[in-house]
Each structure stands twice: as structure tokens, then as C-alpha cells.
Amino acid sequence: MTPPADVPHPDSPARASVTGAGEPMRAPGPDSAGPMRVRVLIVDDDALVRAGLTMMLDGAPGIAVVGEAADGDEVPAAADAHGPDVVLMDLRMPRVDGITATRRLRARPRPPEVIVLTTFDADENILHALRAGASGFLLKDTPPARIAEAVRQVAAGEPILSPRITRRLMDRAAVQAGAFAQAKATLAALSPRERDVVVAIAQGRSNTEIARGLDMTPATVKTHVSHILTKLSLDNRTQIALLAHDAGLA
């Protein structure tokens, strides 16, 4: 049985309270005595979903749930208060939806990574969320271990789209009106070597695999990726992959 919210376990870190609705929010302070943990903010208008995700993640190795928000309009204040590394973001919320909240969050200095949460993997809004800066998405019925691994993965800078879903989303992206010409013009700013890296990213290769295939060191690949993001004003590798597919490069 879960202990009452006002009686913390003696071994638990202090937790702040918080949403506009006055519901409890989990916000352990930095764990300076142990290894660094990925700090997670959960954003969903369903209190049961938030509670379930918190229960799943808060005890996972290397992860701490630091806060909750019940709507997209609460995200800026929650991010300021808790400094998350990763935000689990619901798409459909009554006041400010997850796409808008993701775009606003990713426009801030040193923003957290965002993983979109959705009920149906066919939801076309997923593509818009990725363009807004999300690093990937998860279905809400994803097994707990996979959710925890996804959180750690995006915190390390890797997107979390499965090959099946990636292909479907890329195909949908490529047929949008005007996307091809715009993508080709944008990619013209890159060097030939940077374009090679873009293609490899669109094919779903890791930095190690790209380095091996292009005869580079992983450090050089990371440098190229950083330059590509800066030149193209993109947020993450997922957006690089979307752009490459829009341009017909993969």
C-alpha cells in the first residue's frame, strides 16, 4: 500500500508539492552523495497516468522523478522549479497541448529533452511533435523497463524511434507539400561530409556505426553532428533525420 502523501518514507529524498490543482509533485533534490540521476518531469492531464509513470520510474536505476504538471501551460514553471533533464509529454491536454508545450520548451536556453507520450502510434500529431523538438515518442502502454531505458537514452542524446515507426513517419513527412524543395535548399548549407553524416543519421545509425562506415572517429562524428545542428538551426538528431527524408536522401 502506498504511504500517505504527507508521510514521506524515512529513506526518501524530500519532495516538493505543486501543480496548479494542488496535487502532489515529486521533486527530490540533487543527490550529491551518489551517482548522477536523470531528472524527469511528467506532464499529463490524467492524474492516474502521472501516478503510474511516477511509480514506474522513480525507483528505476539512475532516474528520479522530480515533478509533475497537469497541463502544457504548467510546463515552464515546472521546468524552472525542478530543472528536469527529460520531460515525458502527453500530446492531448485541455489548455495547452503537448506540441505547443514542446515547441515552447525547446525554444528555451539549455532545454530538457522531450519524449512524447501517446495512446495511438498512428496519431499524425506525433510528426508535428518531432518537428517541434521532441526526441521521440512512446506509447502509454510501453513496458516500464522500456520507458526507463528510453529516458536514459534520450538523456544521452539518442532518439528513440523504432525503425518501423520511423519509416512510417518519414514517409508521411516526405509527401508534405513543398517539403522536398525546402529541405534540399536547407541542406545546401552543409559540406559533402556533413551530408554523409546526415544520411547515416536518417538511416538510424549510431555514432559508432557512422564512424565505422565513414572512416571517422566517434568524436569526429559528434563534432559533425553538432555543426549540422547549429548550421540548420535544429534541436536534435530526429529533426536531422526528418529533414533528410524530406530531401529524399534516405
GROMACS .gro file of N, CA and C in nm, residues 116 118 120-123 126-127 130 136-139 142 146 160-173 202 238 242 245:
model
   99
  116VAL      N    1   0.754   1.231  -2.623
  116VAL     CA    2   0.610   1.245  -2.637
  116VAL      C    3   0.541   1.115  -2.595
  118THR      N    4   0.182   0.903  -2.614
  118THR     CA    5   0.059   0.897  -2.691
  118THR      C    6  -0.009   0.763  -2.673
  120PHE      N    7  -0.209   0.628  -2.933
  120PHE     CA    8  -0.214   0.562  -3.064
  120PHE      C    9  -0.092   0.601  -3.146
  121ASP      N   10  -0.018   0.500  -3.196
  121ASP     CA   11   0.103   0.532  -3.271
  121ASP      C   12   0.071   0.586  -3.410
  122ALA      N   13  -0.056   0.586  -3.451
  122ALA     CA   14  -0.093   0.640  -3.582
  122ALA      C   15  -0.129   0.789  -3.573
  123ASP      N   16  -0.122   0.845  -3.455
  123ASP     CA   17  -0.160   0.985  -3.437
  123ASP      C   18  -0.067   1.075  -3.519
  126ILE      N   19   0.215   1.317  -3.384
  126ILE     CA   20   0.349   1.274  -3.345
  126ILE      C   21   0.453   1.342  -3.434
  127LEU      N   22   0.425   1.346  -3.563
  127LEU     CA   23   0.520   1.408  -3.656
  127LEU      C   24   0.540   1.555  -3.623
  130LEU      N   25   0.764   1.589  -3.324
  130LEU     CA   26   0.905   1.568  -3.356
  130LEU      C   27   0.965   1.693  -3.420
  136GLY      N   28   1.158   1.185  -2.953
  136GLY     CA   29   1.094   1.061  -2.989
  136GLY      C   30   0.961   1.048  -2.918
  137PHE      N   31   0.903   0.928  -2.926
  137PHE     CA   32   0.775   0.910  -2.858
  137PHE      C   33   0.762   0.768  -2.806
  138LEU      N   34   0.673   0.753  -2.711
  138LEU     CA   35   0.642   0.623  -2.653
  138LEU      C   36   0.491   0.608  -2.645
  139LEU      N   37   0.444   0.486  -2.663
  139LEU     CA   38   0.304   0.456  -2.634
  139LEU      C   39   0.287   0.448  -2.483
  142THR      N   40   0.371   0.120  -2.308
  142THR     CA   41   0.507   0.067  -2.320
  142THR      C   42   0.550   0.004  -2.188
  146ARG      N   43   1.121  -0.050  -2.066
  146ARG     CA   44   1.150   0.020  -2.191
  146ARG      C   45   1.137   0.171  -2.173
  160ILE      N   46   1.462   0.794  -2.988
  160ILE     CA   47   1.406   0.664  -2.950
  160ILE      C   48   1.292   0.618  -3.040
  161LEU      N   49   1.304   0.641  -3.170
  161LEU     CA   50   1.203   0.594  -3.262
  161LEU      C   51   1.238   0.455  -3.311
  162SER      N   52   1.142   0.363  -3.308
  162SER     CA   53   1.166   0.229  -3.361
  162SER      C   54   1.178   0.238  -3.512
  163PRO      N   55   1.250   0.145  -3.577
  163PRO     CA   56   1.263   0.150  -3.723
  163PRO      C   57   1.128   0.150  -3.794
  164ARG      N   58   1.031   0.071  -3.744
  164ARG     CA   59   0.900   0.062  -3.809
  164ARG      C   60   0.829   0.197  -3.806
  165ILE      N   61   0.826   0.258  -3.688
  165ILE     CA   62   0.758   0.386  -3.674
  165ILE      C   63   0.836   0.496  -3.746
  166THR      N   64   0.968   0.489  -3.740
  166THR     CA   65   1.049   0.589  -3.810
  166THR      C   66   1.017   0.590  -3.958
  167ARG      N   67   1.012   0.473  -4.019
  167ARG     CA   68   0.986   0.466  -4.162
  167ARG      C   69   0.848   0.524  -4.195
  168ARG      N   70   0.747   0.491  -4.117
  168ARG     CA   71   0.614   0.542  -4.145
  168ARG      C   72   0.608   0.694  -4.132
  169LEU      N   73   0.672   0.745  -4.028
  169LEU     CA   74   0.672   0.890  -4.007
  169LEU      C   75   0.751   0.962  -4.117
  170MET      N   76   0.863   0.902  -4.156
  170MET     CA   77   0.943   0.964  -4.260
  170MET      C   78   0.867   0.967  -4.393
  171ASP      N   79   0.798   0.856  -4.423
  171ASP     CA   80   0.720   0.852  -4.546
  171ASP      C   81   0.611   0.958  -4.545
  172ARG      N   82   0.549   0.977  -4.430
  172ARG     CA   83   0.445   1.079  -4.417
  172ARG      C   84   0.506   1.218  -4.431
  173ALA      N   85   0.624   1.236  -4.375
  173ALA     CA   86   0.688   1.367  -4.382
  173ALA      C   87   0.726   1.403  -4.525
  202ALA      N   88   1.981   0.951  -4.080
  202ALA     CA   89   1.847   0.919  -4.131
  202ALA      C   90   1.827   0.768  -4.146
  238THR      N   91   1.668   1.355  -3.443
  238THR     CA   92   1.541   1.319  -3.505
  238THR      C   93   1.503   1.420  -3.612
  242LEU      N   94   1.440   1.368  -4.016
  242LEU     CA   95   1.320   1.413  -4.085
  242LEU      C   96   1.357   1.499  -4.207
  245HIS      N   97   1.491   1.285  -4.494
  245HIS     CA   98   1.386   1.215  -4.567
  245HIS      C   99   1.302   1.311  -4.650
   0.00000   0.00000   0.00000
